[in-house]
Amino acid sequence: MYSSNRNRNTILVLLFVVALLLLGLHAAGQLQPLENFALGWMMPLLRGILGMGDAAEMATGSFADVNALREQLKQLQGEVNELTIMRVRIRELENENMLLRQQLAYKQSNPDFDLLGAAVLQRNPDLARVIGQDPSNLARYVIIDQGSAEGVKNAMPVVTPRGLVGRVTQTGTHWAKVLLITDASSAVNAVVQSTRATGVVQGDVNGVLTIKYVPQGEAIKTGDLILTSGLGGNFPKRLVIGQVTDVHKRDIELFQEATIAPTVDFARLEFVLVLKKFTPSDITQEPTPTPTAAPTRTRTPTPKP
């Protein structure tokens, strides 16, 4: 133990003496070559250490810049999402405004109708839902947001400015079920606009409209407009149903048929009008418009001189 302490003291004394000697030699300029050699050997190492420090500082700054850019990108993305949602809402409001304006114009042009606006709440999801006991009874309908509390009753017609939609078949307090004219159980008395030929428009299980029971002697052709006739009082007169796309005629049958393209887009119904009151009438008794021949121009001979 004593020897160890003595050795330590001796080393400390020697180091102190060496330090004094080196200090004296440095003051006398005797260590200049050794110092130059040492600095020349350590300079690359010091430069490398300084370079690593600068790189670390730059990396730290780059990380900070990247984090700032990420935060800015996140903020900008949020603003873009808000603008996208706002644009969608504005577009929907524009579409709704256009549809409501069309309804208002239709109501103003038909002052005899007591019309009630309604929005479509629910569609038959696949437009072919099986109801009742008969599995072949496929129903096509929509649910609207007006019901008995608003004066809606069964059998009231439902229209849009484009034409006939259907009729109410069931009502709740604030909802009603509307059977579409494309349903197989629907039947609408109709008339061909150009000739006043009468028939019955019916749908089928595929949603295809057909005018049936048109007498063979009546003229009906592709492009003719089909309107409600008002017969039976279930629907008002002159509601547009659709346009003839194909005529089916057989000489051995008493009646002819024609396929109709409806003017109403049933896949995109959003707003409809319920006819709470109208005056039934029959337009089949109105005279059929007869085309008049254009007057012929007679040339007056000029007198010869």
PDB file of C-alpha atoms in Angstrom:
ATOM      1  CA  MET A   1       0.000   0.000   0.000  1.00  0.00           C
ATOM      2  CA  TYR A   2       2.832   2.354   0.963  1.00  0.00           C
ATOM      3  CA  SER A   3       4.799   1.407  -2.166  1.00  0.00           C
ATOM      4  CA  SER A   4       1.893   2.135  -4.427  1.00  0.00           C
ATOM      5  CA  ASN A   5       1.452   5.641  -3.027  1.00  0.00           C
ATOM      6  CA  ARG A   6       5.177   6.288  -3.328  1.00  0.00           C
ATOM      7  CA  ASN A   7       5.203   5.262  -7.008  1.00  0.00           C
ATOM      8  CA  ARG A   8       2.227   7.498  -7.720  1.00  0.00           C
ATOM      9  CA  ASN A   9       3.923  10.493  -6.122  1.00  0.00           C
ATOM     10  CA  THR A  10       7.112   9.807  -8.075  1.00  0.00           C
ATOM     11  CA  ILE A  11       5.149   9.735 -11.360  1.00  0.00           C
ATOM     12  CA  LEU A  12       3.436  12.982 -10.507  1.00  0.00           C
ATOM     13  CA  VAL A  13       6.762  14.660  -9.739  1.00  0.00           C
ATOM     14  CA  LEU A  14       8.243  13.390 -13.004  1.00  0.00           C
ATOM     15  CA  LEU A  15       5.282  14.642 -14.977  1.00  0.00           C
ATOM     16  CA  PHE A  16       5.560  18.024 -13.324  1.00  0.00           C
ATOM     17  CA  VAL A  17       9.264  18.209 -14.141  1.00  0.00           C
ATOM     18  CA  VAL A  18       8.624  17.185 -17.762  1.00  0.00           C
ATOM     19  CA  ALA A  19       5.900  19.819 -18.052  1.00  0.00           C
ATOM     20  CA  LEU A  20       8.264  22.499 -16.747  1.00  0.00           C
ATOM     21  CA  LEU A  21      10.939  21.323 -19.160  1.00  0.00           C
ATOM     22  CA  LEU A  22       8.562  21.380 -22.155  1.00  0.00           C
ATOM     23  CA  LEU A  23       7.311  24.797 -21.151  1.00  0.00           C
ATOM     24  CA  GLY A  24      10.883  26.095 -20.994  1.00  0.00           C
ATOM     25  CA  LEU A  25      11.767  24.569 -24.356  1.00  0.00           C
ATOM     26  CA  HIS A  26       8.567  26.077 -25.900  1.00  0.00           C
ATOM     27  CA  ALA A  27       9.516  29.486 -24.530  1.00  0.00           C
ATOM     28  CA  ALA A  28      12.986  29.137 -25.985  1.00  0.00           C
ATOM     29  CA  GLY A  29      11.560  28.060 -29.394  1.00  0.00           C
ATOM     30  CA  GLN A  30      13.238  24.671 -29.275  1.00  0.00           C
ATOM     31  CA  LEU A  31       9.950  22.732 -29.798  1.00  0.00           C
ATOM     32  CA  GLN A  32       8.885  24.517 -33.006  1.00  0.00           C
ATOM     33  CA  PRO A  33       9.782  21.645 -35.395  1.00  0.00           C
ATOM     34  CA  LEU A  34       8.031  19.117 -33.172  1.00  0.00           C
ATOM     35  CA  GLU A  35       4.933  21.323 -32.898  1.00  0.00           C
ATOM     36  CA  ASN A  36       4.830  21.806 -36.685  1.00  0.00           C
ATOM     37  CA  PHE A  37       5.039  18.053 -37.208  1.00  0.00           C
ATOM     38  CA  ALA A  38       2.304  17.376 -34.673  1.00  0.00           C
ATOM     39  CA  LEU A  39      -0.032  20.012 -36.137  1.00  0.00           C
ATOM     40  CA  GLY A  40       0.597  18.762 -39.676  1.00  0.00           C
ATOM     41  CA  TRP A  41      -0.296  15.235 -38.623  1.00  0.00           C
ATOM     42  CA  MET A  42      -3.428  16.226 -36.652  1.00  0.00           C
ATOM     43  CA  MET A  43      -4.784  18.820 -39.112  1.00  0.00           C
ATOM     44  CA  PRO A  44      -6.669  16.303 -41.343  1.00  0.00           C
ATOM     45  CA  LEU A  45      -8.150  14.732 -38.227  1.00  0.00           C
ATOM     46  CA  LEU A  46      -9.308  18.100 -36.941  1.00  0.00           C
ATOM     47  CA  ARG A  47     -10.747  18.996 -40.354  1.00  0.00           C
ATOM     48  CA  GLY A  48     -12.627  15.710 -40.434  1.00  0.00           C
ATOM     49  CA  ILE A  49     -14.063  16.355 -36.991  1.00  0.00           C
ATOM     50  CA  LEU A  50     -15.128  19.866 -38.020  1.00  0.00           C
ATOM     51  CA  GLY A  51     -16.681  18.506 -41.210  1.00  0.00           C
ATOM     52  CA  MET A  52     -18.642  15.939 -39.253  1.00  0.00           C
ATOM     53  CA  GLY A  53     -19.889  18.703 -36.995  1.00  0.00           C
ATOM     54  CA  ASP A  54     -21.040  20.787 -39.955  1.00  0.00           C
ATOM     55  CA  ALA A  55     -22.725  17.748 -41.540  1.00  0.00           C
ATOM     56  CA  ALA A  56     -24.485  16.963 -38.279  1.00  0.00           C
ATOM     57  CA  GLU A  57     -25.662  20.561 -38.040  1.00  0.00           C
ATOM     58  CA  MET A  58     -26.895  20.491 -41.636  1.00  0.00           C
ATOM     59  CA  ALA A  59     -28.641  17.167 -41.060  1.00  0.00           C
ATOM     60  CA  THR A  60     -30.345  18.539 -37.979  1.00  0.00           C
ATOM     61  CA  GLY A  61     -31.458  21.573 -39.974  1.00  0.00           C
ATOM     62  CA  SER A  62     -32.663  19.354 -42.828  1.00  0.00           C
ATOM     63  CA  PHE A  63     -34.699  17.214 -40.442  1.00  0.00           C
ATOM     64  CA  ALA A  64     -36.235  20.350 -39.021  1.00  0.00           C
ATOM     65  CA  ASP A  65     -37.051  21.598 -42.542  1.00  0.00           C
ATOM     66  CA  VAL A  66     -38.588  18.243 -43.481  1.00  0.00           C
ATOM     67  CA  ASN A  67     -40.789  18.266 -40.373  1.00  0.00           C
ATOM     68  CA  ALA A  68     -41.868  21.822 -41.141  1.00  0.00           C
ATOM     69  CA  LEU A  69     -42.675  20.845 -44.742  1.00  0.00           C
ATOM     70  CA  ARG A  70     -44.671  17.855 -43.522  1.00  0.00           C
ATOM     71  CA  GLU A  71     -46.729  20.037 -41.213  1.00  0.00           C
ATOM     72  CA  GLN A  72     -47.296  22.529 -44.026  1.00  0.00           C
ATOM     73  CA  LEU A  73     -48.298  19.736 -46.415  1.00  0.00           C
ATOM     74  CA  LYS A  74     -50.701  18.332 -43.832  1.00  0.00           C
ATOM     75  CA  GLN A  75     -52.287  21.752 -43.388  1.00  0.00           C
ATOM     76  CA  LEU A  76     -52.586  22.292 -47.138  1.00  0.00           C
ATOM     77  CA  GLN A  77     -54.121  18.829 -47.584  1.00  0.00           C
ATOM     78  CA  GLY A  78     -56.712  19.660 -44.953  1.00  0.00           C
ATOM     79  CA  GLU A  79     -57.565  22.896 -46.783  1.00  0.00           C
ATOM     80  CA  VAL A  80     -57.864  20.993 -50.081  1.00  0.00           C
ATOM     81  CA  ASN A  81     -60.230  18.483 -48.454  1.00  0.00           C
ATOM     82  CA  GLU A  82     -62.387  21.289 -47.050  1.00  0.00           C
ATOM     83  CA  LEU A  83     -62.502  23.000 -50.454  1.00  0.00           C
ATOM     84  CA  THR A  84     -63.446  19.712 -52.120  1.00  0.00           C
ATOM     85  CA  ILE A  85     -66.292  19.147 -49.661  1.00  0.00           C
ATOM     86  CA  MET A  86     -67.437  22.741 -50.131  1.00  0.00           C
ATOM     87  CA  ARG A  87     -67.371  22.352 -53.921  1.00  0.00           C
ATOM     88  CA  VAL A  88     -69.470  19.178 -53.684  1.00  0.00           C
ATOM     89  CA  ARG A  89     -71.984  20.936 -51.430  1.00  0.00           C
ATOM     90  CA  ILE A  90     -72.199  23.909 -53.772  1.00  0.00           C
ATOM     91  CA  ARG A  91     -72.737  21.581 -56.733  1.00  0.00           C
ATOM     92  CA  GLU A  92     -75.496  19.737 -54.873  1.00  0.00           C
ATOM     93  CA  LEU A  93     -77.149  23.019 -53.923  1.00  0.00           C
ATOM     94  CA  GLU A  94     -77.009  24.135 -57.550  1.00  0.00           C
ATOM     95  CA  ASN A  95     -78.629  20.893 -58.704  1.00  0.00           C
ATOM     96  CA  GLU A  96     -81.286  21.107 -56.005  1.00  0.00           C
ATOM     97  CA  ASN A  97     -81.961  24.745 -56.874  1.00  0.00           C
ATOM     98  CA  MET A  98     -82.361  23.841 -60.555  1.00  0.00           C
ATOM     99  CA  LEU A  99     -84.813  21.017 -59.766  1.00  0.00           C
ATOM    100  CA  LEU A 100     -86.842  23.216 -57.427  1.00  0.00           C
ATOM    101  CA  ARG A 101     -86.988  25.960 -60.056  1.00  0.00           C
ATOM    102  CA  GLN A 102     -88.306  23.436 -62.560  1.00  0.00           C
ATOM    103  CA  GLN A 103     -90.977  22.370 -60.080  1.00  0.00           C
ATOM    104  CA  LEU A 104     -91.938  25.991 -59.442  1.00  0.00           C
ATOM    105  CA  ALA A 105     -92.179  26.683 -63.167  1.00  0.00           C
ATOM    106  CA  TYR A 106     -94.340  23.572 -63.619  1.00  0.00           C
ATOM    107  CA  LYS A 107     -96.637  24.657 -60.797  1.00  0.00           C
ATOM    108  CA  GLN A 108     -96.963  28.159 -62.232  1.00  0.00           C
ATOM    109  CA  SER A 109     -97.800  26.787 -65.674  1.00  0.00           C
ATOM    110  CA  ASN A 110    -100.500  24.483 -64.191  1.00  0.00           C
ATOM    111  CA  PRO A 111    -102.523  26.712 -61.843  1.00  0.00           C
ATOM    112  CA  ASP A 112    -105.427  24.228 -61.842  1.00  0.00           C
ATOM    113  CA  PHE A 113    -103.318  21.619 -60.025  1.00  0.00           C
ATOM    114  CA  ASP A 114    -102.993  21.583 -56.247  1.00  0.00           C
ATOM    115  CA  LEU A 115     -99.373  20.458 -56.094  1.00  0.00           C
ATOM    116  CA  LEU A 116     -97.290  19.420 -53.105  1.00  0.00           C
ATOM    117  CA  GLY A 117     -93.525  19.158 -53.392  1.00  0.00           C
ATOM    118  CA  ALA A 118     -91.824  16.070 -51.981  1.00  0.00           C
ATOM    119  CA  ALA A 119     -88.313  14.652 -51.829  1.00  0.00           C
ATOM    120  CA  VAL A 120     -87.482  11.028 -52.522  1.00  0.00           C
ATOM    121  CA  LEU A 121     -86.252   9.462 -49.279  1.00  0.00           C
ATOM    122  CA  GLN A 122     -85.776   5.864 -50.303  1.00  0.00           C
ATOM    123  CA  ARG A 123     -85.749   3.832 -53.459  1.00  0.00           C
ATOM    124  CA  ASN A 124     -86.549   0.239 -53.993  1.00  0.00           C
ATOM    125  CA  PRO A 125     -82.851  -0.802 -53.794  1.00  0.00           C
ATOM    126  CA  ASP A 126     -82.808  -3.108 -56.808  1.00  0.00           C
ATOM    127  CA  LEU A 127     -86.108  -1.918 -58.309  1.00  0.00           C
ATOM    128  CA  ALA A 128     -87.274  -5.537 -58.196  1.00  0.00           C
ATOM    129  CA  ARG A 129     -88.173  -6.412 -54.629  1.00  0.00           C
ATOM    130  CA  VAL A 130     -90.525  -9.346 -54.101  1.00  0.00           C
ATOM    131  CA  ILE A 131     -93.577  -8.436 -52.001  1.00  0.00           C
ATOM    132  CA  GLY A 132     -96.756 -10.212 -50.992  1.00  0.00           C
ATOM    133  CA  GLN A 133     -97.297 -13.938 -51.354  1.00  0.00           C
ATOM    134  CA  ASP A 134     -96.666 -14.202 -55.073  1.00  0.00           C
ATOM    135  CA  PRO A 135     -92.888 -14.360 -55.694  1.00  0.00           C
ATOM    136  CA  SER A 136     -93.430 -13.114 -59.251  1.00  0.00           C
ATOM    137  CA  ASN A 137     -95.067  -9.884 -58.078  1.00  0.00           C
ATOM    138  CA  LEU A 138     -92.138  -7.528 -58.607  1.00  0.00           C
ATOM    139  CA  ALA A 139     -92.776  -3.996 -57.363  1.00  0.00           C
ATOM    140  CA  ARG A 140     -91.176  -0.763 -58.501  1.00  0.00           C
ATOM    141  CA  TYR A 141     -91.699   2.117 -56.099  1.00  0.00           C
ATOM    142  CA  VAL A 142     -90.120   5.015 -54.214  1.00  0.00           C
ATOM    143  CA  ILE A 143     -90.731   6.462 -50.756  1.00  0.00           C
ATOM    144  CA  ILE A 144     -91.306  10.240 -50.431  1.00  0.00           C
ATOM    145  CA  ASP A 145     -91.187  12.519 -47.378  1.00  0.00           C
ATOM    146  CA  GLN A 146     -94.824  13.700 -47.492  1.00  0.00           C
ATOM    147  CA  GLY A 147     -97.665  11.726 -45.948  1.00  0.00           C
ATOM    148  CA  SER A 148    -101.119  11.871 -44.439  1.00  0.00           C
ATOM    149  CA  ALA A 149    -100.173  14.779 -42.162  1.00  0.00           C
ATOM    150  CA  GLU A 150     -99.519  16.852 -45.285  1.00  0.00           C
ATOM    151  CA  GLY A 151    -102.764  15.762 -46.958  1.00  0.00           C
ATOM    152  CA  VAL A 152    -101.359  12.996 -49.155  1.00  0.00           C
ATOM    153  CA  LYS A 153    -103.838  10.188 -49.838  1.00  0.00           C
ATOM    154  CA  ASN A 154    -103.855   6.917 -51.709  1.00  0.00           C
ATOM    155  CA  ALA A 155    -104.273   7.054 -55.513  1.00  0.00           C
ATOM    156  CA  MET A 156    -102.964  10.619 -55.790  1.00  0.00           C
ATOM    157  CA  PRO A 157    -100.870  11.054 -58.958  1.00  0.00           C
ATOM    158  CA  VAL A 158     -97.175  11.881 -58.639  1.00  0.00           C
ATOM    159  CA  VAL A 159     -95.356  13.814 -61.371  1.00  0.00           C
ATOM    160  CA  THR A 160     -92.220  15.751 -62.214  1.00  0.00           C
ATOM    161  CA  PRO A 161     -91.885  18.583 -64.730  1.00  0.00           C
ATOM    162  CA  ARG A 162     -90.745  15.914 -67.221  1.00  0.00           C
ATOM    163  CA  GLY A 163     -93.870  13.782 -66.920  1.00  0.00           C
ATOM    164  CA  LEU A 164     -95.839  11.158 -65.004  1.00  0.00           C
ATOM    165  CA  VAL A 165     -94.093   9.214 -62.229  1.00  0.00           C
ATOM    166  CA  GLY A 166     -96.845   7.074 -60.707  1.00  0.00           C
ATOM    167  CA  ARG A 167     -99.456   7.117 -57.975  1.00  0.00           C
ATOM    168  CA  VAL A 168     -99.547   6.893 -54.193  1.00  0.00           C
ATOM    169  CA  THR A 169    -100.428   3.409 -52.928  1.00  0.00           C
ATOM    170  CA  GLN A 170     -99.641   3.689 -49.221  1.00  0.00           C
ATOM    171  CA  THR A 171     -99.303   6.563 -46.737  1.00  0.00           C
ATOM    172  CA  GLY A 172     -97.773   7.104 -43.318  1.00  0.00           C
ATOM    173  CA  THR A 173     -97.780  10.194 -41.129  1.00  0.00           C
ATOM    174  CA  HIS A 174     -94.894  11.861 -42.958  1.00  0.00           C
ATOM    175  CA  TRP A 175     -94.145   9.431 -45.774  1.00  0.00           C
ATOM    176  CA  ALA A 176     -95.859   7.802 -48.717  1.00  0.00           C
ATOM    177  CA  LYS A 177     -95.149   4.937 -51.069  1.00  0.00           C
ATOM    178  CA  VAL A 178     -95.372   5.749 -54.773  1.00  0.00           C
ATOM    179  CA  LEU A 179     -95.902   2.940 -57.269  1.00  0.00           C
ATOM    180  CA  LEU A 180     -94.103   3.806 -60.495  1.00  0.00           C
ATOM    181  CA  ILE A 181     -95.770   3.558 -63.897  1.00  0.00           C
ATOM    182  CA  THR A 182     -93.055   1.070 -64.902  1.00  0.00           C
ATOM    183  CA  ASP A 183     -94.426  -1.462 -62.414  1.00  0.00           C
ATOM    184  CA  ALA A 184     -96.201  -4.496 -63.848  1.00  0.00           C
ATOM    185  CA  SER A 185     -99.348  -3.737 -61.823  1.00  0.00           C
ATOM    186  CA  SER A 186     -99.596  -0.142 -63.061  1.00  0.00           C
ATOM    187  CA  ALA A 187    -102.092   0.856 -65.775  1.00  0.00           C
ATOM    188  CA  VAL A 188    -102.621   4.351 -67.183  1.00  0.00           C
ATOM    189  CA  ASN A 189    -105.226   5.329 -69.758  1.00  0.00           C
ATOM    190  CA  ALA A 190    -103.337   7.074 -72.527  1.00  0.00           C
ATOM    191  CA  VAL A 191    -103.727   8.738 -75.882  1.00  0.00           C
ATOM    192  CA  VAL A 192    -101.450   9.216 -78.878  1.00  0.00           C
ATOM    193  CA  GLN A 193    -100.942  12.961 -79.195  1.00  0.00           C
ATOM    194  CA  SER A 194    -100.957  13.146 -82.985  1.00  0.00           C
ATOM    195  CA  THR A 195    -103.968  10.910 -83.753  1.00  0.00           C
ATOM    196  CA  ARG A 196    -105.893  10.692 -80.454  1.00  0.00           C
ATOM    197  CA  ALA A 197    -105.733   6.899 -80.649  1.00  0.00           C
ATOM    198  CA  THR A 198    -106.377   5.489 -77.189  1.00  0.00           C
ATOM    199  CA  GLY A 199    -104.715   2.685 -75.288  1.00  0.00           C
ATOM    200  CA  VAL A 200    -103.456   1.610 -71.874  1.00  0.00           C
ATOM    201  CA  VAL A 201     -99.847   2.107 -70.796  1.00  0.00           C
ATOM    202  CA  GLN A 202     -98.497  -0.692 -68.627  1.00  0.00           C
ATOM    203  CA  GLY A 203     -95.120  -1.684 -67.238  1.00  0.00           C
ATOM    204  CA  ASP A 204     -93.656  -5.144 -66.910  1.00  0.00           C
ATOM    205  CA  VAL A 205     -91.277  -7.059 -64.644  1.00  0.00           C
ATOM    206  CA  ASN A 206     -88.333  -5.533 -66.500  1.00  0.00           C
ATOM    207  CA  GLY A 207     -89.609  -1.974 -66.154  1.00  0.00           C
ATOM    208  CA  VAL A 208     -90.413  -1.612 -69.868  1.00  0.00           C
ATOM    209  CA  LEU A 209     -93.378   0.605 -70.751  1.00  0.00           C
ATOM    210  CA  THR A 210     -95.834  -0.516 -73.424  1.00  0.00           C
ATOM    211  CA  ILE A 211     -99.013   1.042 -74.745  1.00  0.00           C
ATOM    212  CA  LYS A 212    -101.532  -1.744 -75.371  1.00  0.00           C
ATOM    213  CA  TYR A 213    -105.049  -2.149 -76.771  1.00  0.00           C
ATOM    214  CA  VAL A 214    -104.574   0.346 -79.596  1.00  0.00           C
ATOM    215  CA  PRO A 215    -107.054  -0.581 -82.382  1.00  0.00           C
ATOM    216  CA  GLN A 216    -105.454  -1.900 -85.561  1.00  0.00           C
ATOM    217  CA  GLY A 217    -107.026   0.823 -87.663  1.00  0.00           C
ATOM    218  CA  GLU A 218    -105.404   3.630 -85.661  1.00  0.00           C
ATOM    219  CA  ALA A 219    -102.158   5.177 -86.812  1.00  0.00           C
ATOM    220  CA  ILE A 220     -99.214   5.028 -84.402  1.00  0.00           C
ATOM    221  CA  LYS A 221     -95.585   5.393 -85.339  1.00  0.00           C
ATOM    222  CA  THR A 222     -92.130   5.763 -83.872  1.00  0.00           C
ATOM    223  CA  GLY A 223     -91.605   9.187 -82.319  1.00  0.00           C
ATOM    224  CA  ASP A 224     -95.256   9.759 -81.318  1.00  0.00           C
ATOM    225  CA  LEU A 225     -95.763  11.269 -77.874  1.00  0.00           C
ATOM    226  CA  ILE A 226     -97.995   9.381 -75.453  1.00  0.00           C
ATOM    227  CA  LEU A 227    -100.041  11.435 -72.974  1.00  0.00           C
ATOM    228  CA  THR A 228    -102.513  10.656 -70.237  1.00  0.00           C
ATOM    229  CA  SER A 229    -106.050  10.755 -71.620  1.00  0.00           C
ATOM    230  CA  GLY A 230    -107.883  11.549 -68.386  1.00  0.00           C
ATOM    231  CA  LEU A 231    -110.260   8.590 -68.859  1.00  0.00           C
ATOM    232  CA  GLY A 232    -111.407   7.157 -65.554  1.00  0.00           C
ATOM    233  CA  GLY A 233    -110.424  10.261 -63.604  1.00  0.00           C
ATOM    234  CA  ASN A 234    -107.362   8.648 -62.024  1.00  0.00           C
ATOM    235  CA  PHE A 235    -104.917  10.993 -63.703  1.00  0.00           C
ATOM    236  CA  PRO A 236    -105.262  14.492 -65.136  1.00  0.00           C
ATOM    237  CA  LYS A 237    -105.107  14.936 -68.876  1.00  0.00           C
ATOM    238  CA  ARG A 238    -102.078  15.787 -70.998  1.00  0.00           C
ATOM    239  CA  LEU A 239     -99.404  14.489 -68.643  1.00  0.00           C
ATOM    240  CA  VAL A 240     -96.478  13.285 -70.702  1.00  0.00           C
ATOM    241  CA  ILE A 241     -95.753   9.580 -70.336  1.00  0.00           C
ATOM    242  CA  GLY A 242     -93.158   8.915 -73.003  1.00  0.00           C
ATOM    243  CA  GLN A 243     -92.317   8.536 -76.653  1.00  0.00           C
ATOM    244  CA  VAL A 244     -92.902   5.582 -78.967  1.00  0.00           C
ATOM    245  CA  THR A 245     -89.705   3.736 -79.849  1.00  0.00           C
ATOM    246  CA  ASP A 246     -91.086   0.609 -81.552  1.00  0.00           C
ATOM    247  CA  VAL A 247     -94.470  -0.499 -82.917  1.00  0.00           C
ATOM    248  CA  HIS A 248     -95.665  -4.130 -82.781  1.00  0.00           C
ATOM    249  CA  LYS A 249     -98.473  -4.867 -85.204  1.00  0.00           C
ATOM    250  CA  ARG A 250     -99.963  -8.187 -86.363  1.00  0.00           C
ATOM    251  CA  ASP A 251    -102.771  -8.445 -88.868  1.00  0.00           C
ATOM    252  CA  ILE A 252    -104.327 -11.426 -87.084  1.00  0.00           C
ATOM    253  CA  GLU A 253    -104.803  -9.490 -83.832  1.00  0.00           C
ATOM    254  CA  LEU A 254    -107.407  -6.901 -82.961  1.00  0.00           C
ATOM    255  CA  PHE A 255    -104.990  -4.510 -81.294  1.00  0.00           C
ATOM    256  CA  GLN A 256    -101.499  -3.257 -81.812  1.00  0.00           C
ATOM    257  CA  GLU A 257     -98.849  -2.377 -79.230  1.00  0.00           C
ATOM    258  CA  ALA A 258     -95.901  -0.010 -79.019  1.00  0.00           C
ATOM    259  CA  THR A 259     -92.882   0.238 -76.744  1.00  0.00           C
ATOM    260  CA  ILE A 260     -92.458   3.570 -74.974  1.00  0.00           C
ATOM    261  CA  ALA A 261     -89.372   5.312 -73.628  1.00  0.00           C
ATOM    262  CA  PRO A 262     -90.498   7.241 -70.518  1.00  0.00           C
ATOM    263  CA  THR A 263     -89.583  10.909 -70.305  1.00  0.00           C
ATOM    264  CA  VAL A 264     -88.935  10.602 -66.556  1.00  0.00           C
ATOM    265  CA  ASP A 265     -85.552   9.237 -65.522  1.00  0.00           C
ATOM    266  CA  PHE A 266     -86.697   6.890 -62.750  1.00  0.00           C
ATOM    267  CA  ALA A 267     -83.130   6.021 -61.750  1.00  0.00           C
ATOM    268  CA  ARG A 268     -82.449   9.659 -60.798  1.00  0.00           C
ATOM    269  CA  LEU A 269     -85.615  10.760 -59.040  1.00  0.00           C
ATOM    270  CA  GLU A 270     -84.894  13.263 -56.269  1.00  0.00           C
ATOM    271  CA  PHE A 271     -87.876  15.610 -56.117  1.00  0.00           C
ATOM    272  CA  VAL A 272     -91.457  14.954 -57.188  1.00  0.00           C
ATOM    273  CA  LEU A 273     -94.829  16.687 -57.059  1.00  0.00           C
ATOM    274  CA  VAL A 274     -97.969  15.141 -55.587  1.00  0.00           C
ATOM    275  CA  LEU A 275    -101.216  16.180 -57.303  1.00  0.00           C
ATOM    276  CA  LYS A 276    -103.543  16.607 -54.350  1.00  0.00           C
ATOM    277  CA  LYS A 277    -106.368  17.994 -56.467  1.00  0.00           C
ATOM    278  CA  PHE A 278    -107.135  18.265 -60.175  1.00  0.00           C
ATOM    279  CA  THR A 279    -110.119  18.414 -62.471  1.00  0.00           C
ATOM    280  CA  PRO A 280    -110.601  15.130 -64.352  1.00  0.00           C
ATOM    281  CA  SER A 281    -111.330  15.475 -68.043  1.00  0.00           C
ATOM    282  CA  ASP A 282    -111.149  13.450 -71.213  1.00  0.00           C
ATOM    283  CA  ILE A 283    -109.040  14.638 -74.123  1.00  0.00           C
ATOM    284  CA  THR A 284    -109.899  11.715 -76.371  1.00  0.00           C
ATOM    285  CA  GLN A 285    -113.036  13.554 -77.459  1.00  0.00           C
ATOM    286  CA  GLU A 286    -111.088  16.557 -78.621  1.00  0.00           C
ATOM    287  CA  PRO A 287    -110.843  16.908 -82.389  1.00  0.00           C
ATOM    288  CA  THR A 288    -107.805  15.402 -84.003  1.00  0.00           C
ATOM    289  CA  PRO A 289    -105.638  18.072 -85.565  1.00  0.00           C
ATOM    290  CA  THR A 290    -105.797  17.801 -89.329  1.00  0.00           C
ATOM    291  CA  PRO A 291    -102.791  19.007 -91.264  1.00  0.00           C
ATOM    292  CA  THR A 292    -103.670  21.666 -93.792  1.00  0.00           C
ATOM    293  CA  ALA A 293    -102.054  21.807 -97.204  1.00  0.00           C
ATOM    294  CA  ALA A 294     -99.827  24.744 -97.888  1.00  0.00           C
ATOM    295  CA  PRO A 295    -101.395  27.271-100.283  1.00  0.00           C
ATOM    296  CA  THR A 296    -100.121  26.973-103.824  1.00  0.00           C
ATOM    297  CA  ARG A 297     -98.738  30.063-105.430  1.00  0.00           C
ATOM    298  CA  THR A 298    -100.098  30.859-108.897  1.00  0.00           C
ATOM    299  CA  ARG A 299     -97.851  32.684-111.253  1.00  0.00           C
ATOM    300  CA  THR A 300     -99.519  35.571-113.079  1.00  0.00           C
ATOM    301  CA  PRO A 301     -98.359  35.799-116.682  1.00  0.00           C
ATOM    302  CA  THR A 302     -96.709  39.082-117.494  1.00  0.00           C
ATOM    303  CA  PRO A 303     -98.098  40.908-120.558  1.00  0.00           C
ATOM    304  CA  LYS A 304     -95.891  40.941-123.561  1.00  0.00           C
ATOM    305  CA  PRO A 305     -94.828  44.337-124.799  1.00  0.00           C
TER     306      PRO A 305
END
